[in-house]
Structure formats: C-alpha cells, structure tokens
CSV table of C-alpha atoms in Angstrom, one decimal:
chain,number,residue,atom,x,y,z
A,216,MET,CA,-0.1,-0.1,-0.1
A,217,GLN,CA,2.9,2.4,0.9
A,218,GLN,CA,4.6,1.5,-2.3
A,219,LEU,CA,1.3,2.3,-4.3
A,220,ILE,CA,1.0,5.6,-2.7
A,221,SER,CA,4.5,6.3,-3.5
A,222,PHE,CA,4.3,5.3,-6.8
A,223,ILE,CA,1.3,7.6,-7.5
A,224,GLN,CA,3.4,10.4,-5.6
A,225,LYS,CA,6.1,10.0,-8.1
A,226,TYR,CA,4.2,9.5,-11.3
A,227,LYS,CA,1.3,11.8,-10.6
A,228,TYR,CA,1.9,13.9,-13.4
A,229,LEU,CA,2.5,11.1,-16.0
A,230,LEU,CA,-0.7,9.3,-14.8
A,231,PHE,CA,-2.7,12.6,-15.1
A,232,PHE,CA,-1.2,13.0,-18.6
A,233,ILE,CA,-2.1,9.4,-19.5
A,234,ILE,CA,-5.6,9.7,-18.4
A,235,LEU,CA,-6.1,13.1,-20.4
A,236,GLN,CA,-4.3,11.5,-23.4
A,237,THR,CA,-6.8,8.4,-23.4
A,238,ILE,CA,-9.7,10.8,-23.5
A,239,GLY,CA,-8.1,12.6,-26.4
A,240,ILE,CA,-7.7,9.4,-28.4
A,241,HIS,CA,-11.0,8.1,-27.6
A,242,LEU,CA,-12.6,11.2,-28.9
A,243,THR,CA,-10.4,11.0,-31.8
A,244,ILE,CA,-11.3,7.3,-32.7
A,245,LYS,CA,-14.8,8.1,-32.2
A,246,ASN,CA,-14.9,10.8,-34.5
A,247,HIS,CA,-13.8,8.3,-37.4
A,248,SER,CA,-16.9,6.4,-37.3
A,249,PHE,CA,-20.0,7.8,-38.9
A,250,HIS,CA,-23.0,8.5,-36.9
A,251,LYS,CA,-21.2,7.8,-33.6
A,252,SER,CA,-19.7,11.1,-33.1
A,253,THR,CA,-19.9,12.4,-29.5
A,254,PHE,CA,-21.7,15.5,-28.3
A,255,LEU,CA,-18.3,17.6,-28.5
A,256,ASN,CA,-18.9,18.9,-32.1
A,257,SER,CA,-20.0,22.1,-33.9
A,258,THR,CA,-23.5,21.1,-33.8
A,259,ASN,CA,-23.7,22.3,-30.4
A,260,PHE,CA,-25.6,25.4,-29.0
A,261,ILE,CA,-22.4,27.9,-28.4
A,262,SER,CA,-20.0,26.9,-31.3
A,263,GLY,CA,-23.0,26.8,-33.7
A,264,ASN,CA,-24.3,30.1,-32.9
A,265,LEU,CA,-20.8,31.7,-32.9
A,266,TYR,CA,-20.5,30.2,-36.4
A,267,GLU,CA,-23.7,31.4,-37.4
A,268,LYS,CA,-22.9,35.1,-36.3
A,269,PHE,CA,-19.6,35.0,-38.3
A,270,ALA,CA,-21.2,33.5,-41.3
A,271,ASN,CA,-23.7,36.3,-41.2
A,272,ILE,CA,-21.1,38.8,-41.5
A,273,ARG,CA,-19.5,36.8,-44.4
A,274,ASP,CA,-22.9,36.7,-46.0
A,275,TYR,CA,-23.4,40.5,-46.3
A,276,ILE,CA,-20.0,40.8,-48.2
A,277,HIS,CA,-20.6,37.9,-50.7
A,278,LEU,CA,-24.3,39.2,-51.5
A,279,LYS,CA,-23.4,40.1,-55.0
A,280,ASP,CA,-21.9,36.7,-56.0
A,281,GLN,CA,-24.9,34.9,-54.4
A,282,ASN,CA,-27.3,36.9,-56.2
A,283,GLN,CA,-25.8,36.2,-59.7
A,284,GLN,CA,-25.8,32.6,-58.7
A,285,LEU,CA,-29.4,32.7,-57.9
A,286,VAL,CA,-30.2,34.5,-61.1
A,287,THR,CA,-28.2,31.9,-63.2
A,288,GLU,CA,-30.3,29.2,-61.4
A,289,ASN,CA,-33.5,30.8,-61.9
A,290,ILE,CA,-32.8,31.2,-65.7
A,291,GLN,CA,-32.3,27.2,-65.6
A,292,LEU,CA,-35.6,26.6,-63.9
A,293,LYS,CA,-37.3,28.9,-66.3
A,294,ASN,CA,-36.1,27.3,-69.0
A,295,LYS,CA,-37.1,23.7,-67.8
A,296,ILE,CA,-40.6,25.2,-67.0
A,297,ALA,CA,-40.9,26.5,-70.4
A,298,PHE,CA,-39.9,22.9,-71.7
A,299,LEU,CA,-42.2,21.0,-69.6
A,300,ASN,CA,-45.0,23.4,-70.6
A,301,ALA,CA,-44.3,22.6,-74.3
A,302,ILE,CA,-44.3,18.7,-73.5
A,303,GLU,CA,-47.6,19.2,-71.5
A,304,GLN,CA,-49.3,21.0,-74.3
A,305,THR,CA,-48.2,18.4,-77.1
A,306,ALA,CA,-49.3,15.5,-74.9
A,307,SER,CA,-52.4,16.9,-73.5
A,308,GLU,CA,-54.4,13.7,-74.7
A,309,THR,CA,-52.6,11.1,-72.6
A,310,VAL,CA,-54.2,9.6,-69.4
A,311,ILE,CA,-53.7,11.6,-66.6
A,312,THR,CA,-52.6,9.9,-63.2
A,313,ASP,CA,-52.5,11.4,-60.0
A,314,SER,CA,-48.6,11.2,-59.9
A,315,ILE,CA,-48.1,14.1,-57.3
A,316,ASN,CA,-49.6,12.3,-54.4
A,317,PHE,CA,-48.1,8.8,-55.3
A,318,ASN,CA,-44.9,9.2,-57.1
A,319,GLN,CA,-43.1,11.9,-55.4
A,320,ARG,CA,-39.9,10.4,-54.4
A,321,TYR,CA,-37.7,13.5,-52.9
A,322,SER,CA,-38.7,16.6,-51.0
A,323,TYR,CA,-36.2,19.5,-51.3
A,324,SER,CA,-35.5,22.3,-48.5
A,325,THR,CA,-33.0,24.9,-48.3
A,326,ALA,CA,-30.3,25.7,-45.9
A,327,LYS,CA,-27.2,27.8,-45.6
A,328,ILE,CA,-23.8,26.7,-44.8
A,329,VAL,CA,-22.3,28.4,-41.9
A,330,LYS,CA,-19.0,26.6,-41.7
A,331,ASN,CA,-17.1,25.2,-44.4
A,332,GLN,CA,-13.8,23.0,-44.4
A,333,TYR,CA,-11.9,21.9,-47.4
A,334,THR,CA,-8.2,21.6,-46.5
A,335,LYS,CA,-8.4,18.8,-43.6
A,336,SER,CA,-8.3,15.2,-44.8
A,337,ASN,CA,-11.8,14.5,-43.3
A,338,ASN,CA,-13.7,17.7,-44.2
A,339,ILE,CA,-17.0,18.4,-42.6
A,340,LEU,CA,-19.5,21.4,-43.1
A,341,LEU,CA,-22.2,22.8,-41.0
A,342,ILE,CA,-25.6,23.8,-42.0
A,343,ASN,CA,-28.2,26.2,-40.1
A,344,LYS,CA,-31.2,23.8,-40.1
A,345,GLY,CA,-31.6,20.8,-37.8
A,346,GLU,CA,-34.0,18.4,-36.3
A,347,ALA,CA,-36.4,21.4,-35.8
A,348,ALA,CA,-36.5,21.9,-39.5
A,349,GLY,CA,-37.1,18.1,-40.5
A,350,ILE,CA,-33.5,17.4,-41.4
A,351,GLU,CA,-32.4,13.7,-40.6
A,352,ASN,CA,-29.2,11.6,-40.8
A,353,GLU,CA,-28.2,10.5,-44.3
A,354,MET,CA,-29.8,13.3,-46.4
A,355,ALA,CA,-28.3,14.6,-49.6
A,356,VAL,CA,-26.9,18.0,-49.7
A,357,PHE,CA,-26.2,19.8,-53.0
A,358,ASN,CA,-26.4,23.1,-54.8
A,359,ASN,CA,-27.0,24.3,-58.4
A,360,LYS,CA,-23.6,23.1,-59.5
A,361,GLY,CA,-23.3,20.1,-58.1
A,362,ILE,CA,-23.1,17.6,-55.0
A,363,ILE,CA,-21.7,18.6,-51.5
A,364,GLY,CA,-22.1,16.0,-49.0
A,365,VAL,CA,-24.3,13.8,-46.8
A,366,THR,CA,-25.9,14.9,-43.4
A,367,GLU,CA,-24.4,12.8,-40.8
A,368,LYS,CA,-25.5,14.2,-37.3
A,369,THR,CA,-28.4,16.5,-36.5
A,370,GLY,CA,-28.8,19.0,-33.7
A,371,LYS,CA,-31.8,20.7,-32.9
A,372,LYS,CA,-30.8,23.9,-35.0
A,373,TYR,CA,-27.7,23.0,-36.8
A,374,THR,CA,-26.5,19.9,-38.8
A,375,ARG,CA,-23.3,18.4,-39.5
A,376,VAL,CA,-22.7,17.4,-43.2
A,377,GLN,CA,-20.0,14.9,-44.3
A,378,SER,CA,-18.3,16.7,-47.3
A,379,ILE,CA,-17.5,14.7,-50.5
A,380,LEU,CA,-14.1,16.0,-49.6
A,381,ASN,CA,-13.9,13.2,-46.6
A,382,LYS,CA,-12.1,10.1,-46.7
A,383,ASN,CA,-15.2,8.1,-45.4
A,384,SER,CA,-17.3,9.5,-48.2
A,385,GLY,CA,-18.6,7.0,-50.9
A,386,ILE,CA,-21.4,8.3,-52.9
A,387,SER,CA,-22.5,6.2,-56.0
A,388,ALA,CA,-21.9,7.9,-59.1
A,389,ARG,CA,-22.0,7.0,-62.9
A,390,LEU,CA,-21.2,8.3,-66.4
A,391,LYS,CA,-24.0,10.6,-67.9
A,392,LYS,CA,-23.8,9.2,-71.3
A,393,GLY,CA,-23.5,5.6,-72.3
A,394,ALA,CA,-24.0,2.5,-70.3
A,395,ASN,CA,-25.1,2.3,-66.6
A,396,TYR,CA,-21.7,1.6,-65.1
A,397,PHE,CA,-21.4,3.0,-61.6
A,398,GLY,CA,-19.1,3.2,-58.6
A,399,PRO,CA,-18.3,5.0,-55.4
A,400,LEU,CA,-16.7,8.5,-55.6
A,401,VAL,CA,-13.8,8.6,-53.1
A,402,TRP,CA,-11.4,11.5,-52.1
A,403,ASP,CA,-7.6,10.9,-51.7
A,404,GLY,CA,-7.3,14.0,-49.3
A,405,LYS,CA,-5.0,16.0,-51.8
A,406,ASP,CA,-6.9,18.6,-54.1
A,407,TYR,CA,-10.2,20.0,-53.0
A,408,ARG,CA,-11.1,20.4,-56.7
A,409,LYS,CA,-10.5,16.7,-57.6
A,410,VAL,CA,-12.5,13.7,-56.3
A,411,GLN,CA,-11.8,9.9,-57.6
A,412,LEU,CA,-14.5,7.7,-59.3
A,413,THR,CA,-13.3,4.0,-58.8
A,414,ASP,CA,-14.7,0.4,-59.3
A,415,ILE,CA,-15.7,1.3,-62.7
A,416,PRO,CA,-15.4,-1.8,-64.8
A,417,ARG,CA,-12.7,-2.1,-67.4
A,418,GLN,CA,-14.9,-2.4,-70.3
A,419,ALA,CA,-16.5,0.9,-69.6
A,420,ASN,CA,-15.5,3.5,-72.3
A,421,VAL,CA,-14.4,6.4,-70.5
A,422,LYS,CA,-13.3,9.5,-72.2
A,423,ILE,CA,-11.5,12.5,-71.0
A,424,GLY,CA,-14.4,15.3,-70.6
A,425,ASP,CA,-17.1,12.9,-69.8
A,426,THR,CA,-19.7,14.2,-67.5
A,427,ILE,CA,-20.2,12.4,-64.2
A,428,VAL,CA,-23.5,12.6,-62.2
A,429,THR,CA,-24.9,10.7,-59.2
A,430,SER,CA,-26.2,7.3,-60.0
A,431,GLY,CA,-29.3,7.1,-58.0
A,432,MET,CA,-28.4,3.6,-57.0
A,433,SER,CA,-27.9,4.5,-53.2
A,434,THR,CA,-31.1,5.7,-51.2
A,435,ILE,CA,-29.7,9.1,-50.5
A,436,PHE,CA,-29.1,10.9,-53.6
A,437,PRO,CA,-31.6,11.5,-56.5
A,438,GLU,CA,-30.4,10.4,-60.0
A,439,GLY,CA,-28.6,12.8,-62.2
A,440,ILE,CA,-27.2,15.4,-60.0
A,441,LEU,CA,-24.1,16.9,-61.3
A,442,VAL,CA,-20.6,16.0,-59.9
A,443,GLY,CA,-17.9,16.7,-62.5
A,444,THR,CA,-16.0,16.1,-65.5
A,445,VAL,CA,-13.4,13.3,-66.3
A,446,LEU,CA,-9.9,14.7,-65.9
A,447,THR,CA,-7.7,11.5,-66.4
A,448,VAL,CA,-8.4,8.1,-66.8
A,449,GLY,CA,-6.2,5.6,-64.7
A,450,ASP,CA,-4.3,2.7,-65.8
A,451,LYS,CA,-6.9,0.1,-67.3
A,452,ASN,CA,-5.0,-2.7,-65.5
A,453,SER,CA,-5.0,-1.5,-62.1
A,454,ARG,CA,-7.2,-2.9,-59.2
A,455,GLU,CA,-9.2,0.0,-58.6
A,456,ASN,CA,-9.2,1.8,-61.9
A,457,LYS,CA,-9.3,5.2,-60.7
A,458,ILE,CA,-10.7,7.8,-62.7
A,459,SER,CA,-9.9,11.4,-61.6
A,460,VAL,CA,-12.9,13.8,-61.6
A,461,GLN,CA,-12.9,17.6,-61.7
A,462,LEU,CA,-15.5,18.8,-59.6
A,463,PHE,CA,-18.2,21.4,-60.9
A,464,ASN,CA,-18.4,22.9,-57.5
A,465,ASP,CA,-16.0,25.1,-56.1
A,466,MET,CA,-15.9,23.6,-52.7
A,467,SER,CA,-14.0,26.6,-51.1
A,468,ASN,CA,-16.9,28.9,-52.0
A,469,LEU,CA,-20.3,27.6,-50.8
A,470,ARG,CA,-23.2,29.1,-49.3
A,471,HIS,CA,-26.8,28.2,-50.0
A,472,VAL,CA,-27.6,24.5,-50.4
A,473,TYR,CA,-30.6,22.2,-51.1
A,474,VAL,CA,-31.2,19.4,-48.8
A,475,VAL,CA,-33.1,16.4,-50.1
A,476,LYS,CA,-35.3,14.0,-48.3
A,477,SER,CA,-35.8,10.6,-49.9
A,478,LEU,CA,-39.4,9.7,-49.2
A,479,HIS,CA,-39.0,5.9,-50.3
A,480,LYS,CA,-35.9,5.5,-48.1
A,481,LEU,CA,-37.8,3.2,-45.5
A,482,GLU,CA,-39.3,1.1,-48.1
A,483,ILE,CA,-36.1,0.5,-50.1
A,484,LYS,CA,-34.2,-0.1,-46.8
A,485,THR,CA,-36.7,-2.7,-45.5
A,486,LEU,CA,-36.8,-4.3,-48.8
A,487,LEU,CA,-32.9,-4.8,-48.9
A,488,ASN,CA,-32.6,-6.1,-45.5
A,489,GLU,CA,-35.5,-8.6,-45.9
B,271,MET,CA,-1.0,33.9,-9.3
B,272,ASN,CA,-1.5,37.0,-11.4
B,273,ARG,CA,0.8,35.8,-13.9
B,274,THR,CA,-1.1,32.6,-14.1
B,275,ILE,CA,-4.2,34.3,-14.8
B,276,TYR,CA,-2.6,36.6,-17.3
B,277,TYR,CA,-1.6,33.7,-19.1
B,278,THR,CA,-4.8,31.8,-19.1
B,279,PHE,CA,-6.4,34.9,-20.7
B,280,ILE,CA,-3.7,34.7,-23.2
B,281,GLY,CA,-4.7,31.1,-24.0
B,282,VAL,CA,-8.5,32.0,-24.3
B,283,LEU,CA,-7.4,34.8,-26.8
B,284,LEU,CA,-5.3,32.7,-28.7
B,285,ALA,CA,-8.1,30.0,-29.0
B,286,PHE,CA,-10.5,32.4,-30.3
B,287,LEU,CA,-7.8,33.8,-32.7
B,288,GLN,CA,-7.1,30.3,-33.8
B,289,VAL,CA,-10.9,29.4,-34.5
B,290,PHE,CA,-12.0,32.7,-36.2
B,291,VAL,CA,-8.7,34.2,-37.9
B,292,PHE,CA,-6.2,31.4,-38.6
B,293,ASP,CA,-8.5,28.5,-39.4
B,294,ASN,CA,-9.4,30.9,-42.3
B,295,ILE,CA,-5.9,31.6,-43.2
B,296,LEU,CA,-4.6,29.3,-46.1
B,297,PHE,CA,-1.2,30.0,-47.4
B,298,PHE,CA,-0.8,28.5,-51.0
B,299,GLU,CA,-4.4,27.2,-50.4
B,300,TYR,CA,-3.4,24.3,-48.1
B,301,ILE,CA,-1.1,25.4,-45.4
B,302,ASN,CA,-2.9,26.3,-42.0
B,303,PRO,CA,-0.9,27.9,-39.2
B,304,PHE,CA,-1.6,26.6,-35.7
B,305,LEU,CA,-0.4,29.7,-33.6
B,306,TYR,CA,-2.6,28.4,-30.5
B,307,ILE,CA,0.5,26.3,-29.6
B,308,ALA,CA,2.2,29.6,-28.3
B,309,PHE,CA,0.3,29.4,-25.3
B,310,VAL,CA,2.2,26.3,-24.4
B,311,PHE,CA,5.6,28.1,-25.0
B,312,LEU,CA,4.8,31.0,-22.8
B,313,PHE,CA,3.0,29.6,-20.0
B,314,PRO,CA,5.2,30.0,-16.9
B,315,VAL,CA,7.2,27.1,-15.5
B,316,ARG,CA,6.0,26.5,-11.8
B,317,GLU,CA,4.7,23.9,-9.7
B,318,LEU,CA,1.2,24.3,-10.9
B,319,ARG,CA,1.7,21.4,-13.4
B,320,PHE,CA,-1.6,19.8,-13.2
B,321,TYR,CA,-3.4,23.1,-14.0
B,322,PHE,CA,-0.8,23.7,-16.9
B,323,LEU,CA,-1.6,20.3,-18.2
B,324,PHE,CA,-5.3,20.5,-17.9
B,325,LEU,CA,-5.3,24.2,-19.5
B,326,ALA,CA,-3.3,22.7,-22.4
B,327,PHE,CA,-5.9,19.7,-22.9
B,328,SER,CA,-8.9,22.0,-22.7
B,329,LEU,CA,-7.4,24.8,-25.2
B,330,GLY,CA,-6.8,21.7,-27.5
B,331,LEU,CA,-10.3,20.4,-27.0
B,332,PHE,CA,-11.9,23.9,-27.6
B,333,ILE,CA,-10.1,23.9,-31.1
B,334,ASP,CA,-11.4,20.3,-31.8
B,335,ILE,CA,-15.1,21.2,-30.8
B,336,PHE,CA,-14.8,24.0,-33.5
B,337,ALA,CA,-12.9,22.2,-36.1
B,338,ASP,CA,-15.0,18.8,-35.6
B,339,SER,CA,-11.8,16.9,-35.3
B,340,GLY,CA,-12.7,14.7,-32.5
B,341,GLY,CA,-9.6,15.0,-30.1
B,342,ILE,CA,-6.6,15.4,-32.3
B,343,HIS,CA,-5.6,19.0,-31.1
B,344,ALA,CA,-6.4,18.1,-27.4
B,345,PHE,CA,-4.1,15.1,-27.8
B,346,SER,CA,-1.3,16.8,-29.6
B,347,THR,CA,-1.3,19.9,-27.5
B,348,LEU,CA,-1.3,17.9,-24.3
B,349,THR,CA,1.7,15.9,-25.5
B,350,ILE,CA,3.9,19.1,-26.1
B,351,ALA,CA,2.7,20.6,-22.8
B,352,TYR,CA,4.0,17.5,-20.9
B,353,VAL,CA,7.3,16.9,-22.8
B,354,ARG,CA,8.0,20.7,-22.4
B,355,LEU,CA,9.7,20.4,-19.0
B,356,PHE,CA,12.2,17.8,-20.7
B,357,PHE,CA,13.2,20.4,-23.4
B,358,ILE,CA,13.4,23.1,-21.1
B,359,LYS,CA,15.9,21.1,-19.1
B,360,LEU,CA,17.7,20.1,-22.3
B,361,TYR,CA,18.1,23.4,-24.2
B,362,PHE,CA,18.1,26.0,-21.5
B,363,ARG,CA,20.1,23.9,-18.7
B,364,LYS,CA,17.6,24.6,-16.0
B,365,THR,CA,17.4,22.9,-12.6
B,366,PRO,CA,14.0,22.8,-10.8
B,367,VAL,CA,15.7,25.6,-8.5
B,368,ASP,CA,15.3,28.1,-11.7
B,369,TYR,CA,11.8,27.2,-12.5
B,370,PRO,CA,10.2,30.0,-10.8
B,371,PHE,CA,12.6,32.7,-12.4
B,372,PHE,CA,12.4,31.3,-15.9
B,373,SER,CA,11.1,33.5,-18.4
B,374,LEU,CA,11.2,32.8,-22.4
B,375,GLN,CA,11.8,36.4,-23.2
B,376,LYS,CA,15.0,36.5,-21.1
B,377,GLU,CA,16.8,33.9,-23.0
B,378,PRO,CA,18.8,34.2,-26.2
B,379,PHE,CA,17.1,33.8,-29.5
B,380,GLY,CA,19.1,30.7,-30.5
B,381,LYS,CA,17.9,28.8,-27.6
B,382,ILE,CA,14.4,29.9,-28.0
B,383,PHE,CA,14.4,29.0,-31.6
B,384,ASN,CA,15.6,25.2,-31.0
B,385,PHE,CA,13.0,25.0,-28.4
B,386,THR,CA,10.1,26.1,-30.2
B,387,VAL,CA,11.0,24.5,-33.4
B,388,THR,CA,11.1,21.2,-31.6
B,389,LEU,CA,8.0,21.5,-29.8
B,390,THR,CA,6.1,22.7,-33.0
B,391,VAL,CA,7.4,19.9,-35.2
B,392,ILE,CA,6.4,17.4,-32.5
B,393,HIS,CA,2.8,18.9,-32.3
B,394,HIS,CA,2.2,19.3,-36.2
B,395,PHE,CA,3.5,15.8,-36.7
B,396,ILE,CA,1.2,14.2,-34.1
B,397,LEU,CA,-1.8,16.3,-35.3
B,398,PHE,CA,-1.2,15.5,-38.9
B,399,SER,CA,-0.6,11.7,-38.4
B,400,LEU,CA,-3.8,11.6,-36.5
B,401,ASP,CA,-5.8,13.6,-38.8
B,402,ASN,CA,-4.8,11.4,-41.6
B,403,PHE,CA,-5.3,8.2,-39.4
B,404,SER,CA,-3.9,5.8,-41.7
B,405,PHE,CA,-0.5,4.8,-43.3
B,406,GLN,CA,-1.6,5.7,-46.7
B,407,ASN,CA,-0.5,9.2,-47.9
B,408,PHE,CA,2.3,9.5,-45.5
B,409,SER,CA,4.4,11.8,-47.4
B,410,SER,CA,1.6,14.2,-47.3
B,411,VAL,CA,1.8,14.2,-43.4
B,412,ILE,CA,5.5,14.8,-43.7
B,413,LEU,CA,5.1,17.7,-46.1
B,414,ASN,CA,2.1,19.3,-44.2
B,415,THR,CA,4.0,19.0,-41.1
B,416,LEU,CA,7.0,20.8,-42.7
B,417,TYR,CA,5.1,23.8,-44.3
B,418,SER,CA,2.7,24.1,-41.3
B,419,SER,CA,5.7,24.4,-38.9
B,420,ILE,CA,7.3,27.0,-41.0
B,421,PHE,CA,4.2,29.3,-41.1
B,422,THR,CA,3.3,28.6,-37.5
B,423,LEU,CA,7.0,29.6,-36.4
B,424,LEU,CA,6.9,32.5,-38.7
B,425,LEU,CA,3.9,34.0,-37.3
B,426,PHE,CA,5.0,33.2,-33.7
B,427,PHE,CA,8.3,35.1,-34.2
B,428,LEU,CA,6.6,38.0,-36.0
B,429,GLY,CA,4.1,38.1,-33.4
B,430,GLY,CA,6.9,38.1,-30.5
B,431,PHE,CA,8.8,40.9,-32.2
B,432,ILE,CA,5.6,43.1,-32.6
B,433,PHE,CA,4.1,42.6,-29.3
B,434,ILE,CA,7.1,41.8,-26.8
B,435,LYS,CA,9.0,44.6,-25.7
B,436,LYS,CA,12.7,44.1,-25.3
B,437,GLN,CA,14.1,44.5,-21.6
C-alpha cells in the first residue's frame, strides 16, 4: 500500500497525462466512425451560434456573388418550366394519373452553410437547419452546381454534413452518357477540386471530358445530380481503375444549399434488409 | 498567481484567434498555421503542473470542438505540454530551482528557436498523423508538418517581435 501511494506520488503527472491522453484518443477514434460522433462537435449550441454570427457577416460581403448564382439558377429553372409546358401541351391527350400524391420520391428544402472546411483530410460542413426543420441523418446536400455531401449528425438547430471531400465518403456515381456503369466516389485527401471515381469496370468506355452524375443507386441521392468532368483515366489494368474527376462545384466557395429527403428510403431499406 | 491568470487569458485569446482567424488563413490554399500552441511556449514554468496540463488539454479540445476533429488537437497539445519540461532542461540547462524565475523572453534567441522548433514539429507531426489516421499518404503528412511548422513559427516570431517589448 505504501509502495502504491509512493508510486502514485512519484508519477502523478505522468498518470494525469495518460488519463487525459486516453480521453483525447478516444474522442479521435469515435470521430472517425460515421454516426457515432460524440456531443463534442460544432452542432452544439455555443459553437453553432458563434459560427452563425460570423457567417452572417461573411454573407453580407458576398451578397453580389450569391445573387448572381441565384439568377443563373432561376434562368435554368425557367427554361425547364418552358420545356415542360411545351411537353404538356403536345401530350395533353394522354391519360392523367394523380402522380403528385403517389410518385413523389424526394422533397427538397434549403439551408445555408455556416461553416466550411476543405483543407483537412476529413472535411465537415455545418448547415443552419436541424431536427426542428425536419432534417434527418443521411440526407443528400447539393447546390445548383453539383453535389456537396451527406448529413451525418443532426442537432436541434444545426446539422453536420460529411463533405464529399472526406475519406469516409463514398457516394455512388456514374457516367452521364452511355452504359450504366457505376462506382463510389472517393477522395484521396489531396486537392479539393478533384475527387476519384473508383470500381468502374474495365470494359466501360470512359473518355476525358465526360460528365459524371450521381447514379441514384443509393437511397440518399436522387439520380442525375451533377458531379464533375473526367480529368484523367487511370491505368486500365490497375485493381481500382481510378478515374480522376474535376468537380463542378468550387468547394471553397459555398453558401446556399439544398437538402433532399428521400421519401422512399424506408421502403427501399426494409426491402434490402429482408 | 497574477501571472497565471494573465497567461490563462492569453490562452483564451489565442483559442478564439485560432478558430476565427487562423483557421481561415490558408497559405498557398493548403497550409494552415496553428498559432494557439504559443500558449504552451509562453505559460510560466512553476509547480502548477496539473493546472497547466489541464489547461493545455482544454485549449486543444476547444479547437477540436470548433474544427470537428474529435480529439486530435487536444492529444497533440497535451503531448507537447507534457514534454515541454524535458526540453526546457535540455536546451536551457535549467534545474528545478530555476523554474520560478524562468522566462522565455530573457533567453537568447538561438535557444528559444531550438525549443520552439522542436515542440512545433512534434505537435504538428502528431496532429497531422492523427488527422490522416492511416499509413497511406504518409508523405503528405510529412509535407504538411513541414510547411505548417514553418508558417506557425514565422507567425510566432513575427508576433513576438511586434508585441513583446525587449527589456
């Protein structure tokens, strides 16, 4: 007993150091598993609010750019309406089904990014809507230029988003034209303008400059959301057949995003699990 | 005691500076300075070692909460806070008798330089290794450590020349 006490006396700083180190490494490991991150993150009240304050200031400075972006998107949407109107008028004699009530697969809502990371090896974003606004885990996040990430942890008023610039990210994507080859999008942690499309079969005919879109194979992302263009095609004989993709989105300059809720997710998941 | 409170305040200030200013500074688009570790260099060496270790740990944890990085800053900051005493013995040739009178500003520049470079490199290396969390891309860990250390030290010495008066 005497020896034990003298041992503790002698190494008290080392013991204290080891206890704190254990907490640190525990938090680090927890942070690396999806959905299991602890309460110590930026979705909490204090840091979320502080980030929101600073983001508001930044917001005001970037009003002009954001307006420009919204105008561009408005034009795109107007074109789409005109196109759909044209189809409706030519095809007005077909049978009308009440498709809105039964076939809607996704519902969209908007949010703002209050914190953006793109230089770390596991990047995370924060958006200013949470459970109170109906945000759940595993919802898709994108903007008019392309995909951004997947929600991974909801707070009351803020939500953490796993960016596509994250080593754990693996969103399913495919080539826009041609056959339906698909594979996960990964990030090697080097350049925030490029991601890698892997596991595309060797027989797929991939050319430099081809457009990559989301495949709709997962329950998270709708089909056909833009990702980027093919920059280089890897060695055809390699195991992974990596294709380097240049993103349409400038991940360092994000503000307004859409969050997509997949309404059929539960059904698909129960079917897959049976 | 007065000095302890003063340096605690400096720690809080450095934490906020790190989160809202330095985390947004990106030299050449990638390199991020971590100036908050200056707290570990500057905190007085005394008997209050528990308090210092705890403070270093909470400073790291504070940065972690804002950066969503788990516990990597806490881990690496605590490590250099713990090994600091060893390097003070090694570089400045101090015995426990000298600790109450030890002040970084009174030491010659060469010794301070060795001391800060060693601690910064240790901190950054642990930080980037844990951030990477695998043995792949190890070259990028080394490069990040090197570049970030250079900019952290540059900012530290610049800040030192501007804010600290020479006696």
